[in-house]
Coordinates of C-alpha atoms in Angstrom, one line a residue:
Chain A
M1 CA 88.4 94.8 33.8
S2 CA 86.5 91.7 33.0
A3 CA 82.9 91.4 33.6
V4 CA 82.3 94.9 34.9
V5 CA 78.6 94.3 34.8
D6 CA 75.4 95.6 36.1
T7 CA 74.7 93.5 39.1
H8 CA 71.5 95.4 40.1
G9 CA 68.3 93.8 39.4
H10 CA 69.5 90.8 37.5
G11 CA 70.9 88.6 40.3
H12 CA 69.4 85.2 40.2
A13 CA 66.4 86.4 38.3
H14 CA 66.6 84.0 35.4
D15 CA 68.0 81.0 36.9
G16 CA 67.0 77.6 37.7
H17 CA 64.7 76.6 40.4
G18 CA 62.0 73.9 40.3
H19 CA 61.8 72.2 37.0
H20 CA 65.0 73.8 35.7
D21 CA 67.0 71.7 38.1
Q22 CA 66.1 68.4 36.5
H23 CA 69.0 66.4 35.2
G24 CA 67.6 65.3 31.9
S25 CA 65.6 62.1 31.2
Y26 CA 68.0 59.5 32.6
G27 CA 69.2 58.8 36.1
G28 CA 72.2 56.9 37.4
I29 CA 75.1 56.1 35.1
M30 CA 73.0 56.9 32.0
R31 CA 72.7 60.5 33.1
W32 CA 76.5 60.7 32.7
V33 CA 76.7 58.8 29.5
T34 CA 74.0 60.7 27.7
T35 CA 74.4 64.2 29.3
T36 CA 74.7 67.2 27.1
N37 CA 74.8 69.7 30.0
H38 CA 78.0 71.6 30.2
K39 CA 78.3 71.4 33.9
D40 CA 77.9 67.6 33.9
I41 CA 80.5 67.3 31.1
G42 CA 82.8 69.6 33.0
T43 CA 82.5 67.3 36.0
L44 CA 83.2 64.3 33.9
Y45 CA 86.3 65.9 32.5
L46 CA 87.6 66.8 35.9
W47 CA 87.0 63.4 37.4
F48 CA 88.6 61.7 34.4
S49 CA 91.5 64.0 34.6
F50 CA 92.0 63.2 38.3
T51 CA 91.8 59.5 37.6
M52 CA 94.5 59.8 34.9
F53 CA 96.5 62.0 37.2
M54 CA 96.5 59.1 39.7
V55 CA 97.4 56.6 37.0
G56 CA 100.2 58.7 35.6
G57 CA 101.3 59.6 39.1
G58 CA 101.5 55.9 40.0
M59 CA 103.9 55.5 37.0
A60 CA 105.9 58.4 38.2
M61 CA 106.3 56.9 41.6
A62 CA 107.3 53.6 40.1
I63 CA 110.0 55.5 38.1
R64 CA 111.2 57.2 41.3
L65 CA 111.2 53.9 43.1
E66 CA 113.6 52.5 40.5
L67 CA 115.8 55.6 40.7
F68 CA 115.8 55.5 44.5
E69 CA 119.2 53.9 44.4
P70 CA 121.8 53.1 41.7
G71 CA 121.5 49.7 39.9
I72 CA 118.5 47.9 38.4
Q73 CA 116.1 47.0 41.2
F74 CA 112.6 46.6 39.9
F75 CA 112.3 47.2 36.2
N76 CA 114.3 46.1 33.2
P77 CA 115.3 49.1 31.0
D78 CA 112.7 48.4 28.4
L79 CA 109.8 48.5 31.0
F80 CA 111.4 51.6 32.5
N81 CA 111.2 53.3 29.0
Q82 CA 107.6 52.2 28.7
F83 CA 106.7 53.8 32.0
T84 CA 108.4 57.1 31.2
T85 CA 106.6 57.1 27.8
M86 CA 103.2 56.4 29.3
H87 CA 103.7 58.7 32.2
G88 CA 104.3 61.6 29.8
L89 CA 101.5 60.8 27.4
I90 CA 98.9 60.1 30.2
M91 CA 99.9 63.3 32.2
V92 CA 99.9 65.6 29.1
F93 CA 96.9 64.3 27.2
G94 CA 95.0 62.5 29.9
A95 CA 95.4 64.6 33.0
I96 CA 96.4 68.2 32.4
M97 CA 94.6 69.0 29.2
P98 CA 91.3 67.4 30.2
A99 CA 91.5 69.2 33.6
F100 CA 91.4 72.6 31.9
V101 CA 88.8 71.5 29.4
G102 CA 86.8 70.6 32.5
F103 CA 87.2 74.1 33.8
A104 CA 86.3 75.5 30.3
N105 CA 83.1 73.5 30.2
W106 CA 82.0 74.5 33.7
Q107 CA 83.0 78.1 33.5
I108 CA 82.9 79.6 30.0
P109 CA 79.1 79.5 29.5
M110 CA 78.5 80.9 33.0
M111 CA 81.2 83.6 32.5
I112 CA 79.8 84.9 29.2
G113 CA 76.1 84.5 30.1
A114 CA 75.4 81.6 27.7
P115 CA 72.9 78.8 28.5
D116 CA 75.4 76.0 27.5
M117 CA 78.1 75.2 25.0
A118 CA 77.2 75.8 21.3
F119 CA 77.2 72.1 20.4
A120 CA 76.0 70.2 23.4
R121 CA 75.9 66.7 21.8
L122 CA 79.3 67.2 20.2
N123 CA 80.5 68.2 23.7
N124 CA 79.3 64.8 25.0
W125 CA 81.2 63.0 22.2
S126 CA 84.4 65.1 22.8
F127 CA 84.5 63.8 26.4
W128 CA 83.5 60.2 25.7
L129 CA 86.3 59.7 23.2
L130 CA 88.8 60.2 26.1
P131 CA 88.1 57.0 28.1
F132 CA 88.6 54.9 25.0
A133 CA 91.8 56.6 24.1
A134 CA 93.1 56.2 27.7
S135 CA 92.1 52.5 27.6
L136 CA 94.1 52.0 24.5
L137 CA 97.2 53.5 26.1
I138 CA 96.9 51.3 29.1
I139 CA 96.0 48.2 27.1
S140 CA 99.2 48.7 25.1
F141 CA 101.1 47.4 28.2
F142 CA 99.5 44.0 27.7
T143 CA 100.3 43.6 24.0
P144 CA 103.3 41.5 22.7
G145 CA 106.3 43.7 23.3
G146 CA 104.5 45.9 25.8
A147 CA 103.7 49.6 25.6
P148 CA 106.0 51.6 23.3
G149 CA 109.2 52.8 24.9
V150 CA 109.7 55.7 22.6
G151 CA 109.2 58.7 25.0
W152 CA 106.1 60.9 24.9
T153 CA 107.6 62.5 21.8
M154 CA 107.2 59.3 19.9
Y155 CA 110.4 59.9 18.0
A156 CA 111.2 58.1 14.7
P157 CA 112.8 55.7 13.9
L158 CA 112.0 54.2 17.3
T159 CA 108.4 54.2 16.3
V160 CA 109.1 51.9 13.4
Q161 CA 110.9 49.4 15.7
M162 CA 108.1 49.0 18.3
G163 CA 105.4 46.3 18.6
V164 CA 101.7 46.5 18.3
G165 CA 101.5 48.7 21.4
M166 CA 102.8 51.5 19.1
D167 CA 99.7 51.2 16.9
L168 CA 97.4 51.4 19.8
T169 CA 99.2 54.5 21.1
I170 CA 99.0 56.1 17.6
F171 CA 95.3 55.4 17.5
A172 CA 94.9 56.8 21.0
V173 CA 96.7 60.0 20.0
H174 CA 94.3 60.3 17.0
L175 CA 91.4 59.9 19.4
L176 CA 92.8 62.4 21.9
G177 CA 93.5 64.9 19.1
M178 CA 90.0 64.5 17.7
S179 CA 88.6 65.1 21.1
S180 CA 90.7 68.2 21.6
I181 CA 89.8 69.6 18.1
L182 CA 86.1 69.0 18.6
G183 CA 86.2 70.6 22.0
S184 CA 88.1 73.6 20.7
I185 CA 85.6 74.1 17.9
N186 CA 82.9 74.1 20.5
I187 CA 84.7 76.5 22.7
I188 CA 85.5 79.0 19.9
T189 CA 81.9 78.9 18.6
T190 CA 80.5 79.4 22.1
I191 CA 82.7 82.3 22.9
L192 CA 82.4 84.1 19.5
N193 CA 78.6 83.6 19.0
M194 CA 76.9 83.1 22.4
R195 CA 78.0 85.9 24.6
A196 CA 75.3 87.8 26.5
P197 CA 74.4 91.2 25.0
G198 CA 76.9 93.7 26.3
M199 CA 79.6 91.1 27.0
T200 CA 82.0 92.5 24.4
L201 CA 85.3 90.6 23.8
M202 CA 87.3 93.1 25.9
R203 CA 84.9 92.7 28.9
M204 CA 85.3 88.9 29.0
P205 CA 87.0 87.5 32.0
L206 CA 90.6 86.6 31.3
F207 CA 89.9 82.9 31.8
V208 CA 87.6 83.1 28.8
W209 CA 90.2 85.0 26.8
T210 CA 93.0 82.5 27.5
W211 CA 90.7 79.7 26.5
L212 CA 89.7 81.4 23.2
I213 CA 93.3 81.7 22.3
T214 CA 94.2 78.2 23.5
A215 CA 91.3 76.8 21.4
Y216 CA 92.8 78.5 18.3
L217 CA 96.2 77.0 19.2
L218 CA 94.6 73.5 19.4
V219 CA 92.9 73.8 16.1
A220 CA 96.2 74.8 14.4
A221 CA 98.5 72.5 16.3
M222 CA 96.6 69.2 16.9
P223 CA 96.3 68.3 13.1
V224 CA 100.1 68.7 12.9
L225 CA 100.5 66.0 15.6
A226 CA 97.9 63.9 13.9
G227 CA 99.8 64.2 10.6
A228 CA 103.1 63.2 12.3
V229 CA 101.7 60.1 13.9
T230 CA 99.8 59.1 10.8
M231 CA 103.1 59.3 8.8
S232 CA 104.7 57.1 11.5
L233 CA 101.8 54.7 11.1
T234 CA 102.2 54.5 7.3
D235 CA 106.0 54.1 7.8
R236 CA 105.2 51.1 10.0
H237 CA 102.6 49.4 7.9
F238 CA 102.2 50.8 4.4
G239 CA 105.8 50.9 3.0
T240 CA 106.4 54.7 3.2
S241 CA 109.6 56.1 4.4
F242 CA 108.8 59.6 5.7
F243 CA 111.0 59.2 8.7
N244 CA 112.8 56.0 8.1
A245 CA 116.4 56.7 6.9
A246 CA 116.7 53.1 5.5
G247 CA 114.1 54.0 2.9
G248 CA 115.4 57.5 2.2
G249 CA 113.4 59.3 4.9
D250 CA 114.6 61.6 7.6
P251 CA 114.1 61.0 11.3
V252 CA 114.9 64.7 12.0
L253 CA 111.9 65.7 9.9
Y254 CA 109.7 63.9 12.5
Q255 CA 111.3 66.0 15.2
H256 CA 110.6 69.2 13.3
I257 CA 106.9 68.3 12.7
F258 CA 106.5 67.0 16.3
W259 CA 107.9 70.1 17.9
F260 CA 105.9 72.4 15.6
F261 CA 103.0 70.9 17.5
G262 CA 104.9 70.3 20.7
H263 CA 105.8 73.9 21.6
P264 CA 102.4 75.3 21.1
E265 CA 101.3 72.4 23.2
V266 CA 103.2 73.8 26.1
Y267 CA 101.1 77.0 25.8
I268 CA 97.9 75.0 25.2
I269 CA 98.6 73.7 28.8
A270 CA 100.0 77.0 30.2
L271 CA 97.5 79.6 28.9
P272 CA 94.4 78.2 30.6
A273 CA 96.4 78.0 33.8
F274 CA 97.3 81.7 33.3
G275 CA 93.5 82.3 32.9
V276 CA 92.7 80.6 36.2
I277 CA 95.4 82.5 38.0
S278 CA 94.1 85.8 36.5
Q279 CA 90.7 85.1 38.1
V280 CA 92.0 84.0 41.5
I281 CA 94.6 86.7 42.2
P282 CA 92.2 89.7 41.7
A283 CA 89.6 88.0 43.8
F284 CA 91.9 87.6 46.8
S285 CA 93.5 91.0 46.3
R286 CA 90.1 92.6 46.2
K287 CA 91.3 94.7 43.2
P288 CA 90.6 94.5 39.5
L289 CA 93.2 92.7 37.4
F290 CA 96.1 95.1 36.7
G291 CA 96.6 95.8 32.9
Y292 CA 93.6 93.7 31.6
A293 CA 94.2 94.8 28.0
S294 CA 97.9 94.1 28.2
M295 CA 97.1 90.6 29.5
V296 CA 95.0 89.9 26.5
Y297 CA 97.7 91.1 24.1
A298 CA 100.4 89.3 26.0
T299 CA 98.5 86.1 25.8
S300 CA 98.0 86.5 22.0
A301 CA 101.7 87.4 21.6
I302 CA 102.7 84.2 23.5
A303 CA 100.4 82.1 21.3
I304 CA 101.8 83.6 18.0
L305 CA 105.5 83.3 19.2
S306 CA 104.9 79.7 20.2
F307 CA 104.8 78.7 16.5
I308 CA 108.2 80.1 15.7
V309 CA 110.3 78.6 18.4
W310 CA 109.9 74.8 18.0
A311 CA 113.5 74.0 17.1
H312 CA 114.9 75.1 20.5
H313 CA 113.9 71.5 21.5
M314 CA 116.4 70.1 19.0
Y315 CA 119.5 72.3 18.9
T316 CA 121.7 69.2 19.0
V317 CA 120.4 67.6 15.8
G318 CA 122.8 69.6 13.7
M319 CA 121.2 72.7 12.4
P320 CA 123.0 75.7 10.8
V321 CA 124.2 78.3 13.3
Q322 CA 121.8 80.8 11.7
G323 CA 118.9 78.5 12.5
Q324 CA 120.1 78.1 16.1
L325 CA 120.4 81.9 16.5
F326 CA 116.9 82.5 15.1
F327 CA 115.3 80.0 17.4
M328 CA 117.3 81.2 20.4
Y329 CA 116.3 84.9 19.9
A330 CA 112.7 84.0 19.1
T331 CA 112.6 81.9 22.3
T332 CA 114.1 84.6 24.5
L333 CA 111.5 87.0 23.0
I334 CA 108.7 84.9 24.7
A335 CA 110.0 86.1 28.0
V336 CA 108.7 89.6 27.2
P337 CA 104.9 88.9 27.1
T338 CA 105.3 86.3 29.8
G339 CA 107.1 88.9 32.0
V340 CA 104.2 91.3 31.3
K341 CA 101.8 88.7 32.7
V342 CA 103.9 88.0 35.8
F343 CA 104.4 91.7 36.5
N344 CA 100.7 92.3 36.1
W345 CA 99.8 89.6 38.6
V346 CA 102.3 91.1 41.1
A347 CA 100.9 94.6 40.4
T348 CA 97.4 93.3 41.0
M349 CA 98.5 92.2 44.5
W350 CA 100.4 95.4 45.1
K351 CA 98.5 97.4 47.8
G352 CA 95.6 95.0 47.5
S353 CA 93.6 93.9 50.5
L354 CA 95.2 90.4 50.4
S355 CA 93.9 87.3 52.1
F356 CA 95.5 83.9 51.8
E357 CA 92.9 81.2 51.5
T358 CA 93.9 78.0 49.7
P359 CA 93.2 79.2 46.1
M360 CA 95.4 82.2 46.7
L361 CA 98.1 80.1 48.2
F362 CA 98.2 77.9 45.2
A363 CA 98.1 81.0 42.9
I364 CA 101.1 82.5 44.7
G365 CA 102.9 79.2 44.7
F366 CA 102.2 79.1 41.0
L367 CA 103.6 82.6 40.6
F368 CA 106.9 81.7 42.4
L369 CA 107.5 78.3 40.9
F370 CA 106.2 79.0 37.3
T371 CA 108.5 82.0 37.1
L372 CA 111.4 79.8 38.2
G373 CA 110.4 77.2 35.5
G374 CA 110.2 80.1 33.0
F375 CA 113.6 81.3 34.0
T376 CA 115.2 77.8 33.6
G377 CA 113.5 77.8 30.2
L378 CA 115.3 81.0 29.4
V379 CA 118.5 79.3 30.4
L380 CA 117.8 76.4 28.2
S381 CA 116.9 78.6 25.2
L382 CA 120.5 79.7 25.0
V383 CA 122.2 77.4 22.5
P384 CA 125.7 77.0 24.2
I385 CA 124.1 76.1 27.5
D386 CA 121.4 73.9 26.0
I387 CA 123.9 71.8 24.2
Q388 CA 125.5 71.0 27.6
L389 CA 122.1 70.3 29.3
Q390 CA 120.3 68.6 26.4
D391 CA 118.5 65.4 27.7
T392 CA 119.7 65.9 31.3
Y393 CA 117.7 66.1 34.5
Y394 CA 117.9 69.9 34.2
V395 CA 115.4 69.7 31.4
V396 CA 113.2 67.3 33.4
A397 CA 113.3 69.8 36.3
H398 CA 112.5 72.7 34.0
F399 CA 109.4 71.3 32.4
H400 CA 108.0 69.9 35.6
Y401 CA 108.2 73.4 37.1
V402 CA 106.1 74.5 34.1
M403 CA 103.8 71.5 34.0
V404 CA 103.3 70.7 37.7
A405 CA 104.0 74.0 39.5
G406 CA 102.4 75.9 36.6
A407 CA 99.5 73.9 35.3
L408 CA 98.7 71.6 38.3
F409 CA 99.0 74.4 40.9
A410 CA 96.6 76.5 38.8
A411 CA 94.2 73.6 38.5
F412 CA 94.3 73.2 42.3
A413 CA 93.7 76.9 42.7
G414 CA 90.8 76.7 40.3
V415 CA 89.2 73.7 42.0
Y416 CA 89.4 75.3 45.5
F417 CA 88.2 78.7 44.0
W418 CA 85.1 77.3 42.2
L419 CA 84.2 74.3 44.3
P420 CA 81.9 76.4 46.5
K421 CA 80.1 77.7 43.4
W422 CA 79.8 74.2 41.9
T423 CA 78.8 72.2 44.9
G424 CA 77.3 74.9 47.2
R425 CA 79.6 73.7 50.0
M426 CA 82.8 75.0 51.4
Y427 CA 85.9 72.9 51.5
D428 CA 87.9 72.5 54.8
E429 CA 90.2 75.5 54.7
K430 CA 92.6 74.0 57.2
L431 CA 93.0 70.8 55.2
G432 CA 93.3 72.9 52.0
R433 CA 96.2 74.8 53.5
I434 CA 97.9 71.6 54.6
H435 CA 97.4 70.2 51.1
F436 CA 99.1 73.3 49.7
W437 CA 102.1 73.3 52.0
L438 CA 102.7 69.6 51.6
T439 CA 102.4 69.9 47.9
M440 CA 104.7 72.8 47.8
I441 CA 107.4 71.2 50.0
F442 CA 107.3 67.8 48.3
F443 CA 107.2 69.3 44.8
N444 CA 110.4 71.2 45.5
M445 CA 111.9 68.1 47.1
I446 CA 111.3 66.2 43.8
F447 CA 112.3 68.7 41.3
F448 CA 114.5 71.4 42.7
V449 CA 117.3 68.9 43.3
Q450 CA 116.9 67.6 39.8
H451 CA 118.5 70.8 38.6
F452 CA 121.7 69.8 40.4
L453 CA 121.5 66.3 38.9
G454 CA 121.2 67.8 35.4
L455 CA 124.0 70.3 35.9
A456 CA 126.2 67.4 37.1
G457 CA 125.3 65.5 33.9
M458 CA 122.8 62.9 34.8
P459 CA 120.9 61.8 31.7
R460 CA 117.1 61.5 31.6
R461 CA 115.2 58.3 30.6
V462 CA 117.9 56.0 32.0
P463 CA 117.0 53.5 34.9
D464 CA 120.5 53.4 36.3
Y465 CA 123.1 56.0 37.3
P466 CA 126.6 56.4 38.8
L467 CA 126.9 56.4 42.7
M468 CA 127.8 60.2 42.6
F469 CA 124.1 61.0 41.9
E470 CA 122.7 58.8 44.7
T471 CA 121.9 61.5 47.4
W472 CA 119.9 63.9 45.2
N473 CA 118.0 60.9 43.6
K474 CA 117.1 59.6 47.1
I475 CA 115.8 63.0 48.1
S476 CA 113.9 63.3 44.8
S477 CA 112.3 59.9 45.3
I478 CA 111.2 60.6 48.9
G479 CA 109.7 63.8 47.7
A480 CA 107.8 61.9 44.9
F481 CA 106.3 59.4 47.4
G482 CA 105.2 62.3 49.7
F483 CA 103.8 64.3 46.7
G484 CA 101.8 61.3 45.6
L485 CA 100.3 60.6 49.1
T486 CA 99.5 64.3 49.5
Q487 CA 97.2 64.1 46.5
L488 CA 95.1 61.5 48.2
L489 CA 94.5 64.2 50.8
F490 CA 93.2 66.4 47.9
L491 CA 90.8 63.6 46.9
Y492 CA 89.6 63.4 50.6
I493 CA 89.1 67.2 50.8
V494 CA 87.0 67.2 47.6
L495 CA 84.9 64.2 48.6
K496 CA 84.4 65.7 52.1
T497 CA 83.3 69.0 50.6
I498 CA 80.8 67.3 48.3
R499 CA 79.3 65.2 51.1
H500 CA 79.7 67.0 54.4
G501 CA 81.0 70.5 53.6
E502 CA 79.4 73.5 55.3
K503 CA 76.9 75.5 53.2
A504 CA 78.8 78.0 51.1
P505 CA 77.7 81.7 51.3
Q506 CA 76.3 83.3 48.1
L507 CA 79.7 85.1 47.5
P508 CA 82.4 83.2 49.4
W509 CA 85.2 85.4 47.9
D510 CA 84.6 89.2 48.3
G511 CA 86.7 90.2 45.3
A512 CA 85.2 87.7 42.7
D513 CA 83.2 89.7 40.2
S514 CA 82.6 87.6 37.1
L515 CA 79.1 86.6 36.0
E516 CA 79.0 83.2 37.8
W517 CA 79.5 85.0 41.1
T518 CA 77.4 88.1 40.5
H519 CA 74.5 86.8 38.5
L520 CA 74.0 83.2 39.7
P521 CA 73.0 81.6 43.0
T522 CA 75.3 79.3 45.0
P523 CA 75.2 76.4 44.3
V524 CA 74.7 77.1 40.7
P525 CA 71.5 75.5 39.3
Y526 CA 71.6 72.7 36.6
H527 CA 70.5 75.1 33.9
T528 CA 71.7 78.7 33.9
F529 CA 71.1 81.8 31.7
E530 CA 68.2 80.4 29.8
T531 CA 67.5 84.1 29.3
P532 CA 70.7 86.0 28.7
P533 CA 71.6 88.5 31.5
V534 CA 71.6 92.2 30.6
L535 CA 75.0 93.7 31.0
K536 CA 75.5 97.5 31.1
Chain B
M1 CA 72.7 77.4 8.1
S2 CA 73.1 78.9 11.6
R3 CA 76.1 81.1 12.5
N4 CA 77.3 78.5 15.0
V5 CA 77.4 75.8 12.3
K6 CA 79.2 78.1 9.9
T7 CA 81.9 78.9 12.5
A8 CA 82.3 75.2 13.3
L9 CA 82.5 74.1 9.7
L10 CA 85.2 76.8 9.0
L11 CA 87.3 75.6 11.9
A12 CA 86.9 72.0 11.0
F13 CA 87.9 72.8 7.4
V14 CA 91.1 74.5 8.8
A15 CA 91.9 71.5 10.9
L16 CA 91.3 68.9 8.2
T17 CA 93.2 71.0 5.6
T18 CA 96.2 71.3 7.9
F19 CA 96.2 67.6 8.5
C20 CA 96.0 66.7 4.8
L21 CA 98.5 69.4 3.7
I22 CA 101.2 68.4 6.2
I23 CA 101.1 64.8 4.9
A24 CA 100.8 65.8 1.3
K25 CA 103.7 68.1 1.5
Y26 CA 106.2 65.4 2.7
W27 CA 104.6 62.8 0.4
F28 CA 105.4 64.8 -2.7
M29 CA 108.7 66.2 -1.3
N30 CA 109.9 62.6 -0.7
G31 CA 108.8 61.6 -4.1
K32 CA 106.5 58.9 -2.8

């Protein structure tokens, strides 16, 4: 089990009091601009992510407002396409990924007994690239022709037909990719080289393992996306025809390259979520994680398999049957290591001394809904079914079960779990539970019914629909408004915790046993592990 | 050169090479 460490005689011994708590040379806003502290940068990532979550969520509600009833009410189809594009890009690159990088920054050094990230200044730069990239995405709405309406996949040849907003988006993707690669290099270097003596790889908490594997995925996959959008850029402005059929290029080539990045991207988002859940469930089951080694191997297997399944996103482009079969079987194979993880989480809870505080509620919610999302993924991996369901709301429902109920629920679980450690204050448990139940109910209101819409044939990315789809769309839209408002409650809970929360005990969760809980005081000081802990 | 810098340079090399190779591959394949 992770972090089975000697907790005797080392608790709090090396950690910050007095001068160690100072926040660098600057105060106010300059502290945040110039900070090289992993905790500050983690906080910046998390607040940035929440801000982008609200921006992308606002767009989602605008989309659901338009789809509340048939006909064109508020947006022309072009603006609707722009909203769906920016909603996807902002949520994937601006909200979910930075949220887990925020967790990585806060937690990895503390969990492995390191004083900070390996490259503290690079860490600062990795973060500060993000606001500029996000600004470019949002500014693209105000350029001639508006934001690109190409979908978050930025498919060719649509990219060649867009206005200047497309260039801003491509540049934003470059910046976001740079930020991710630099962050990943930092994370890999920190984990490989800066672990405390005795913290062997197979004693690392699973959250650290999942991030190590995710960081490798990012280093391998992000340059592929950067290559794809760079080729789109040269097709637009420099006379090449990589993807432009009119010049002898191939639009399907773009899809292959994009999804060679795109499917690992799904696991880049999901694996750190698995890591958070693998910390939360044992803590609230008061048992070690069941099958620690198999969890590590399963995570690695998922990462490797993620590179050989990309064409299941494009069964309908016209590929040979042998190709379809290969990608179908490879995709169904991913269910094996994923199943190992789900069974291990359930086995961890089995006969555990369970309690159901908010982090555990979100973790169990994750377990139910992510498994459902995985199962619909298995349905979509089957070629004959996928050909029927391609580009319908069934696909929208499927990936939101993975992205929202998977990644976002895990992020909420992580925030409630570590907030007492970060701030030294307890959140309001009653409000936390209300937040969970409202999120759970409204999430299913939005997305469960979209399976029915997809099965009935409603296409995605279209602002209008026949009357027969009206009822489920109304329910979905009402769910979306409820879900959006509920997240304001989350903001209130976090702010209330920071300002007025009750003092957190040293160990608020009995079963939590990784280094940040066993070796550091609550709240955690500004500088930690200046002297590495001794682990036996 | 420290171990951290060596690790980082190796990873940066992998990322940059992947980026360049993916463009180069289709550049030459398409006969540009």
